């Protein structure tokens, strides 16, 4: 991970971009998505931060509200872009 160049490689991406991140993600720090939002060449970036969501948006819990929020944000974004 430390030797990764994803953000540098991402700089040339200029298409619409959706980043959905949970504040409780322990696998990938939420700041990675925030940095990606400014690292790309896209002028159409949407960053959705879901408070309390983990890396998989809490799908392994009984309460599916955060997972559904991630799905709805993504579906709405695709509906707008397609």
mmCIF file of N, CA and C in Angstrom:
data_model
loop_
_atom_site.group_PDB
_atom_site.id
_atom_site.type_symbol
_atom_site.label_atom_id
_atom_site.label_comp_id
_atom_site.label_asym_id
_atom_site.label_seq_id
_atom_site.Cartn_x
_atom_site.Cartn_y
_atom_site.Cartn_z
ATOM 1 N N UNK A 1 0.821 -1.203 0.000
ATOM 2 C CA UNK A 1 0.000 0.000 0.000
ATOM 3 C C UNK A 1 0.862 1.263 0.000
ATOM 4 N N UNK A 2 1.938 1.239 0.777
ATOM 5 C CA UNK A 2 2.768 2.432 0.855
ATOM 6 C C UNK A 2 3.435 2.760 -0.468
ATOM 7 N N UNK A 3 3.717 1.752 -1.277
ATOM 8 C CA UNK A 3 4.374 1.973 -2.561
ATOM 9 C C UNK A 3 3.366 2.193 -3.689
ATOM 10 N N UNK A 4 2.089 2.191 -3.375
ATOM 11 C CA UNK A 4 1.056 2.342 -4.398
ATOM 12 C C UNK A 4 1.092 3.704 -5.064
ATOM 13 N N UNK A 5 0.691 3.728 -6.311
ATOM 14 C CA UNK A 5 0.666 4.974 -7.080
ATOM 15 C C UNK A 5 -0.736 5.277 -7.614
ATOM 16 N N UNK A 6 -1.741 4.730 -6.969
ATOM 17 C CA UNK A 6 -3.110 4.857 -7.480
ATOM 18 C C UNK A 6 -3.529 6.310 -7.686
ATOM 19 N N UNK A 7 -3.267 7.182 -6.740
ATOM 20 C CA UNK A 7 -3.695 8.570 -6.903
ATOM 21 C C UNK A 7 -2.957 9.256 -8.044
ATOM 22 N N UNK A 8 -1.695 8.949 -8.211
ATOM 23 C CA UNK A 8 -0.933 9.507 -9.328
ATOM 24 C C UNK A 8 -1.496 8.973 -10.644
ATOM 25 N N UNK A 9 -1.739 7.669 -10.691
ATOM 26 C CA UNK A 9 -2.303 7.051 -11.889
ATOM 27 C C UNK A 9 -3.702 7.589 -12.187
ATOM 28 N N UNK A 10 -4.419 7.952 -11.174
ATOM 29 C CA UNK A 10 -5.785 8.430 -11.273
ATOM 30 C C UNK A 10 -5.858 9.847 -11.854
ATOM 31 N N UNK A 11 -4.777 10.556 -11.869
ATOM 32 C CA UNK A 11 -4.757 11.962 -12.277
ATOM 33 C C UNK A 11 -5.298 12.186 -13.684
ATOM 34 N N UNK A 12 -5.140 11.235 -14.571
ATOM 35 C CA UNK A 12 -5.588 11.411 -15.952
ATOM 36 C C UNK A 12 -7.077 11.114 -16.146
ATOM 37 N N UNK A 13 -7.722 10.547 -15.150
ATOM 38 C CA UNK A 13 -9.138 10.196 -15.290
ATOM 39 C C UNK A 13 -9.980 11.460 -15.319
ATOM 40 N N UNK A 14 -10.730 11.650 -16.430
ATOM 41 C CA UNK A 14 -11.489 12.893 -16.590
ATOM 42 C C UNK A 14 -12.995 12.677 -16.739
ATOM 43 N N UNK A 15 -13.469 11.458 -16.609
ATOM 44 C CA UNK A 15 -14.896 11.159 -16.736
ATOM 45 C C UNK A 15 -15.615 11.412 -15.413
ATOM 46 N N UNK A 16 -16.964 11.368 -15.433
ATOM 47 C CA UNK A 16 -17.706 11.524 -14.175
ATOM 48 C C UNK A 16 -17.256 10.482 -13.151
ATOM 49 N N UNK A 17 -17.270 10.891 -11.899
ATOM 50 C CA UNK A 17 -16.708 10.069 -10.838
ATOM 51 C C UNK A 17 -17.598 10.129 -9.599
ATOM 52 N N UNK A 18 -17.925 8.957 -9.075
ATOM 53 C CA UNK A 18 -18.669 8.855 -7.819
ATOM 54 C C UNK A 18 -17.795 8.136 -6.814
ATOM 55 N N UNK A 19 -17.628 8.727 -5.661
ATOM 56 C CA UNK A 19 -16.890 8.132 -4.554
ATOM 57 C C UNK A 19 -17.839 8.051 -3.363
ATOM 58 N N UNK A 20 -18.028 6.848 -2.858
ATOM 59 C CA UNK A 20 -18.906 6.637 -1.702
ATOM 60 C C UNK A 20 -18.043 6.042 -0.610
ATOM 61 N N UNK A 21 -18.032 6.682 0.546
ATOM 62 C CA UNK A 21 -17.133 6.273 1.623
ATOM 63 C C UNK A 21 -17.864 6.318 2.961
ATOM 64 N N UNK A 22 -17.497 5.404 3.823
ATOM 65 C CA UNK A 22 -18.046 5.398 5.176
ATOM 66 C C UNK A 22 -17.034 5.961 6.161
ATOM 67 N N UNK A 23 -17.514 6.696 7.125
ATOM 68 C CA UNK A 23 -16.608 7.310 8.105
ATOM 69 C C UNK A 23 -15.985 6.292 9.052
ATOM 70 N N UNK A 24 -16.592 5.099 9.149
ATOM 71 C CA UNK A 24 -16.068 4.069 10.057
ATOM 72 C C UNK A 24 -15.279 2.990 9.303
ATOM 73 N N UNK A 25 -14.860 3.294 8.084
ATOM 74 C CA UNK A 25 -14.097 2.337 7.274
ATOM 75 C C UNK A 25 -12.704 2.190 7.864
ATOM 76 N N UNK A 26 -12.381 0.982 8.320
ATOM 77 C CA UNK A 26 -11.059 0.716 8.887
ATOM 78 C C UNK A 26 -10.134 0.033 7.884
ATOM 79 N N UNK A 27 -10.667 -0.383 6.733
ATOM 80 C CA UNK A 27 -9.849 -1.030 5.705
ATOM 81 C C UNK A 27 -9.161 0.003 4.816
ATOM 82 N N UNK A 28 -9.904 1.028 4.440
ATOM 83 C CA UNK A 28 -9.363 2.113 3.620
ATOM 84 C C UNK A 28 -9.777 3.417 4.293
ATOM 85 N N UNK A 29 -8.807 4.187 4.697
ATOM 86 C CA UNK A 29 -9.108 5.452 5.369
ATOM 87 C C UNK A 29 -9.988 6.325 4.474
ATOM 88 N N UNK A 30 -11.047 6.907 5.032
ATOM 89 C CA UNK A 30 -11.931 7.760 4.232
ATOM 90 C C UNK A 30 -11.211 8.908 3.521
ATOM 91 N N UNK A 31 -10.083 9.330 4.019
ATOM 92 C CA UNK A 31 -9.340 10.409 3.367
ATOM 93 C C UNK A 31 -8.855 10.013 1.979
ATOM 94 N N UNK A 32 -8.727 8.702 1.717
ATOM 95 C CA UNK A 32 -8.312 8.244 0.389
ATOM 96 C C UNK A 32 -9.339 8.687 -0.653
ATOM 97 N N UNK A 33 -10.613 8.537 -0.353
ATOM 98 C CA UNK A 33 -11.658 8.978 -1.284
ATOM 99 C C UNK A 33 -11.664 10.497 -1.408
ATOM 100 N N UNK A 34 -11.454 11.181 -0.315
ATOM 101 C CA UNK A 34 -11.401 12.637 -0.365
ATOM 102 C C UNK A 34 -10.234 13.090 -1.231
ATOM 103 N N UNK A 35 -9.098 12.428 -1.108
ATOM 104 C CA UNK A 35 -7.937 12.763 -1.945
ATOM 105 C C UNK A 35 -8.192 12.418 -3.403
ATOM 106 N N UNK A 36 -8.867 11.308 -3.658
ATOM 107 C CA UNK A 36 -9.180 10.904 -5.031
ATOM 108 C C UNK A 36 -10.084 11.928 -5.709
ATOM 109 N N UNK A 37 -10.971 12.520 -4.942
ATOM 110 C CA UNK A 37 -11.885 13.514 -5.504
ATOM 111 C C UNK A 37 -11.135 14.690 -6.100
ATOM 112 N N UNK A 38 -10.033 15.050 -5.516
ATOM 113 C CA UNK A 38 -9.255 16.177 -6.035
ATOM 114 C C UNK A 38 -8.083 15.735 -6.904
ATOM 115 N N UNK A 39 -7.749 14.451 -6.881
ATOM 116 C CA UNK A 39 -6.598 13.961 -7.644
ATOM 117 C C UNK A 39 -6.923 13.730 -9.113
ATOM 118 N N UNK A 40 -8.171 13.455 -9.424
ATOM 119 C CA UNK A 40 -8.515 13.151 -10.813
ATOM 120 C C UNK A 40 -8.665 14.441 -11.615
ATOM 121 N N UNK A 41 -8.681 14.286 -12.927
ATOM 122 C CA UNK A 41 -8.878 15.425 -13.826
ATOM 123 C C UNK A 41 -10.363 15.688 -14.066
ATOM 124 N N UNK A 42 -11.221 14.883 -13.457
ATOM 125 C CA UNK A 42 -12.655 15.033 -13.664
ATOM 126 C C UNK A 42 -13.161 16.360 -13.102
ATOM 127 N N UNK A 43 -14.064 16.960 -13.869
ATOM 128 C CA UNK A 43 -14.736 18.167 -13.390
ATOM 129 C C UNK A 43 -16.140 17.843 -12.910
ATOM 130 N N UNK A 44 -16.452 16.546 -12.841
ATOM 131 C CA UNK A 44 -17.769 16.075 -12.424
ATOM 132 C C UNK A 44 -17.573 14.987 -11.368
ATOM 133 N N UNK A 45 -17.263 15.431 -10.150
ATOM 134 C CA UNK A 45 -16.961 14.508 -9.056
ATOM 135 C C UNK A 45 -18.033 14.624 -7.982
ATOM 136 N N UNK A 46 -18.547 13.468 -7.572
ATOM 137 C CA UNK A 46 -19.497 13.409 -6.461
ATOM 138 C C UNK A 46 -18.861 12.582 -5.352
ATOM 139 N N UNK A 47 -18.768 13.165 -4.179
ATOM 140 C CA UNK A 47 -18.233 12.477 -3.008
ATOM 141 C C UNK A 47 -19.337 12.371 -1.977
ATOM 142 N N UNK A 48 -19.747 11.141 -1.690
ATOM 143 C CA UNK A 48 -20.805 10.894 -0.700
ATOM 144 C C UNK A 48 -20.159 10.257 0.522
ATOM 145 N N UNK A 49 -20.269 10.914 1.653
ATOM 146 C CA UNK A 49 -19.721 10.402 2.907
ATOM 147 C C UNK A 49 -20.886 9.912 3.761
ATOM 148 N N UNK A 50 -20.842 8.620 4.086
ATOM 149 C CA UNK A 50 -21.925 8.029 4.870
ATOM 150 C C UNK A 50 -21.442 7.849 6.310
ATOM 151 N N UNK A 51 -22.010 8.635 7.168
ATOM 152 C CA UNK A 51 -21.639 8.649 8.584
ATOM 153 C C UNK A 51 -21.903 7.295 9.228
ATOM 154 N N UNK A 52 -20.867 6.741 9.851
ATOM 155 C CA UNK A 52 -20.997 5.501 10.600
ATOM 156 C C UNK A 52 -20.860 4.229 9.783
ATOM 157 N N UNK A 53 -20.715 4.354 8.472
ATOM 158 C CA UNK A 53 -20.614 3.160 7.624
ATOM 159 C C UNK A 53 -19.180 2.631 7.621
ATOM 160 N N UNK A 54 -19.077 1.289 7.621
ATOM 161 C CA UNK A 54 -17.761 0.666 7.535
ATOM 162 C C UNK A 54 -17.416 0.391 6.062
ATOM 163 N N UNK A 55 -16.391 -0.410 5.814
ATOM 164 C CA UNK A 55 -15.894 -0.637 4.458
ATOM 165 C C UNK A 55 -16.951 -1.274 3.552
ATOM 166 N N UNK A 56 -17.827 -2.079 4.112
ATOM 167 C CA UNK A 56 -18.877 -2.726 3.325
ATOM 168 C C UNK A 56 -20.261 -2.185 3.712
ATOM 169 N N UNK A 57 -20.268 -0.969 4.222
ATOM 170 C CA UNK A 57 -21.490 -0.235 4.533
ATOM 171 C C UNK A 57 -22.429 -1.012 5.454
ATOM 172 N N UNK A 58 -21.807 -1.734 6.401
ATOM 173 C CA UNK A 58 -22.523 -2.417 7.479
ATOM 174 C C UNK A 58 -23.507 -3.482 6.971
ATOM 175 N N UNK A 59 -23.217 -4.122 5.839
ATOM 176 C CA UNK A 59 -24.145 -5.117 5.293
ATOM 177 C C UNK A 59 -24.252 -6.369 6.152
ATOM 178 N N UNK A 60 -23.310 -6.598 7.045
ATOM 179 C CA UNK A 60 -23.359 -7.794 7.880
ATOM 180 C C UNK A 60 -24.094 -7.560 9.189
ATOM 181 N N UNK A 61 -24.805 -6.463 9.285
ATOM 182 C CA UNK A 61 -25.591 -6.162 10.479
ATOM 183 C C UNK A 61 -27.080 -6.283 10.139
ATOM 184 N N UNK A 62 -27.900 -6.352 11.168
ATOM 185 C CA UNK A 62 -29.345 -6.418 10.932
ATOM 186 C C UNK A 62 -29.890 -5.135 10.333
ATOM 187 N N UNK A 63 -29.326 -4.013 10.738
ATOM 188 C CA UNK A 63 -29.782 -2.708 10.241
ATOM 189 C C UNK A 63 -29.117 -2.438 8.888
ATOM 190 N N UNK A 64 -29.895 -2.473 7.846
ATOM 191 C CA UNK A 64 -29.376 -2.305 6.487
ATOM 192 C C UNK A 64 -29.490 -0.866 5.975
ATOM 193 N N UNK A 65 -29.791 0.069 6.853
ATOM 194 C CA UNK A 65 -30.019 1.456 6.432
ATOM 195 C C UNK A 65 -28.805 2.061 5.724
ATOM 196 N N UNK A 66 -27.597 1.826 6.244
ATOM 197 C CA UNK A 66 -26.410 2.423 5.625
ATOM 198 C C UNK A 66 -26.084 1.752 4.295
ATOM 199 N N UNK A 67 -26.290 0.447 4.213
ATOM 200 C CA UNK A 67 -26.087 -0.260 2.943
ATOM 201 C C UNK A 67 -27.088 0.242 1.906
ATOM 202 N N UNK A 68 -28.324 0.401 2.306
ATOM 203 C CA UNK A 68 -29.346 0.908 1.399
ATOM 204 C C UNK A 68 -29.038 2.334 0.963
ATOM 205 N N UNK A 69 -28.490 3.135 1.866
ATOM 206 C CA UNK A 69 -28.108 4.497 1.510
ATOM 207 C C UNK A 69 -27.029 4.481 0.426
ATOM 208 N N UNK A 70 -26.043 3.613 0.576
ATOM 209 C CA UNK A 70 -24.983 3.503 -0.428
ATOM 210 C C UNK A 70 -25.546 3.051 -1.774
ATOM 211 N N UNK A 71 -26.451 2.091 -1.745
ATOM 212 C CA UNK A 71 -27.081 1.611 -2.976
ATOM 213 C C UNK A 71 -27.894 2.718 -3.633
ATOM 214 N N UNK A 72 -28.678 3.435 -2.845
ATOM 215 C CA UNK A 72 -29.520 4.502 -3.392
ATOM 216 C C UNK A 72 -28.684 5.634 -3.979
ATOM 217 N N UNK A 73 -27.624 6.018 -3.298
ATOM 218 C CA UNK A 73 -26.745 7.067 -3.817
ATOM 219 C C UNK A 73 -26.168 6.642 -5.164
ATOM 220 N N UNK A 74 -25.725 5.390 -5.240
ATOM 221 C CA UNK A 74 -25.127 4.879 -6.471
ATOM 222 C C UNK A 74 -26.160 4.796 -7.588
ATOM 223 N N UNK A 75 -27.335 4.258 -7.299
ATOM 224 C CA UNK A 75 -28.391 4.145 -8.312
ATOM 225 C C UNK A 75 -28.822 5.515 -8.816
ATOM 226 N N UNK A 76 -28.973 6.468 -7.917
ATOM 227 C CA UNK A 76 -29.363 7.826 -8.309
ATOM 228 C C UNK A 76 -28.293 8.464 -9.192
ATOM 229 N N UNK A 77 -27.027 8.230 -8.841
ATOM 230 C CA UNK A 77 -25.925 8.789 -9.624
ATOM 231 C C UNK A 77 -25.950 8.218 -11.044
ATOM 232 N N UNK A 78 -26.114 6.893 -11.154
ATOM 233 C CA UNK A 78 -26.178 6.278 -12.485
ATOM 234 C C UNK A 78 -27.394 6.803 -13.268
ATOM 235 N N UNK A 79 -28.517 6.963 -12.606
ATOM 236 C CA UNK A 79 -29.712 7.469 -13.286
ATOM 237 C C UNK A 79 -29.477 8.878 -13.844
ATOM 238 N N UNK A 80 -28.722 9.685 -13.129
ATOM 239 C CA UNK A 80 -28.401 11.036 -13.601
ATOM 240 C C UNK A 80 -27.404 11.031 -14.747
ATOM 241 N N UNK A 81 -26.452 10.099 -14.697
ATOM 242 C CA UNK A 81 -25.343 10.113 -15.656
ATOM 243 C C UNK A 81 -25.619 9.356 -16.944
ATOM 244 N N UNK A 82 -26.550 8.396 -16.904
ATOM 245 C CA UNK A 82 -26.789 7.575 -18.101
ATOM 246 C C UNK A 82 -27.898 8.125 -18.953
#
